[in-house]
Amino acid sequence: MKFFDYYHIPTAINKDVADLIIDQYSNDEGMEPGTLDQINRIDPIIRNCSIKWLHTDSWVAGMLAHFIHTANINLYEFDLQEWATPIQFTSYSEPGHHYDWHVDSAQSDLNKDFIRKLSISLCLTPKEEYEGGEFCIRIDGKEFEFKLDVGEAILFPADTWHKVNPLKSGKRTALVAWMAGPKWK
């Protein structure tokens, strides 16, 4: 089994497509505070943002699945079977919004026999439209920081430590999702 630290894709999704996604999903209806775990614990010191859950059979999910499967075929070769949860539409819209260091590994919400194995974060905001809000990943004790631009995606194993730095100004919107498979053997 091959393990790689992260996979960065400049997806060629342009601002028009990103704006279509934002316009379709960003209304206040259904937006809720981002939580920390499967019991929906809210702790704004660790995580402060707004989220909405999108169906896994939406057109957006199909696009994300393509990127996940491409990364998995090219690099990871994980046994991936299905989505671990619905797709998360995430908005960092106020100064100070952030998500501190965490990992995504958890039991799948959709199939209790599966675990999250591969994570994706797809930025929907041009990097000129927000300050702060950098995506950071920790690999072998070293931290790497990415100022993601519209259409850029980063994929990584779900047990990789990562965070989103506090937003200073503007608004940063992303799609976040996890693909699951059988527990590691």
Tab-separated table of N, CA, C and O in Angstrom, residues 30 59 83 109 157:
chain	number	residue	atom	x	y	z
A	30	GLY	N	-30.571	26.452	6.505
A	30	GLY	CA	-29.801	25.219	6.623
A	30	GLY	C	-28.373	25.420	7.083
A	30	GLY	O	-27.694	24.451	7.403
A	59	TRP	N	-24.855	17.090	-8.050
A	59	TRP	CA	-23.839	17.272	-9.095
A	59	TRP	C	-22.500	17.643	-8.486
A	59	TRP	O	-21.448	17.255	-8.996
A	83	TRP	N	-19.258	7.572	0.159
A	83	TRP	CA	-19.127	8.763	0.986
A	83	TRP	C	-19.262	8.390	2.455
A	83	TRP	O	-20.054	7.521	2.809
A	109	ASP	N	-20.557	8.125	8.945
A	109	ASP	CA	-21.931	8.381	9.385
A	109	ASP	C	-22.932	7.551	8.584
A	109	ASP	O	-24.026	7.270	9.052
A	157	PRO	N	-4.816	11.800	3.390
A	157	PRO	CA	-5.379	10.762	4.245
A	157	PRO	C	-6.098	11.388	5.442
A	157	PRO	O	-5.656	12.403	5.995
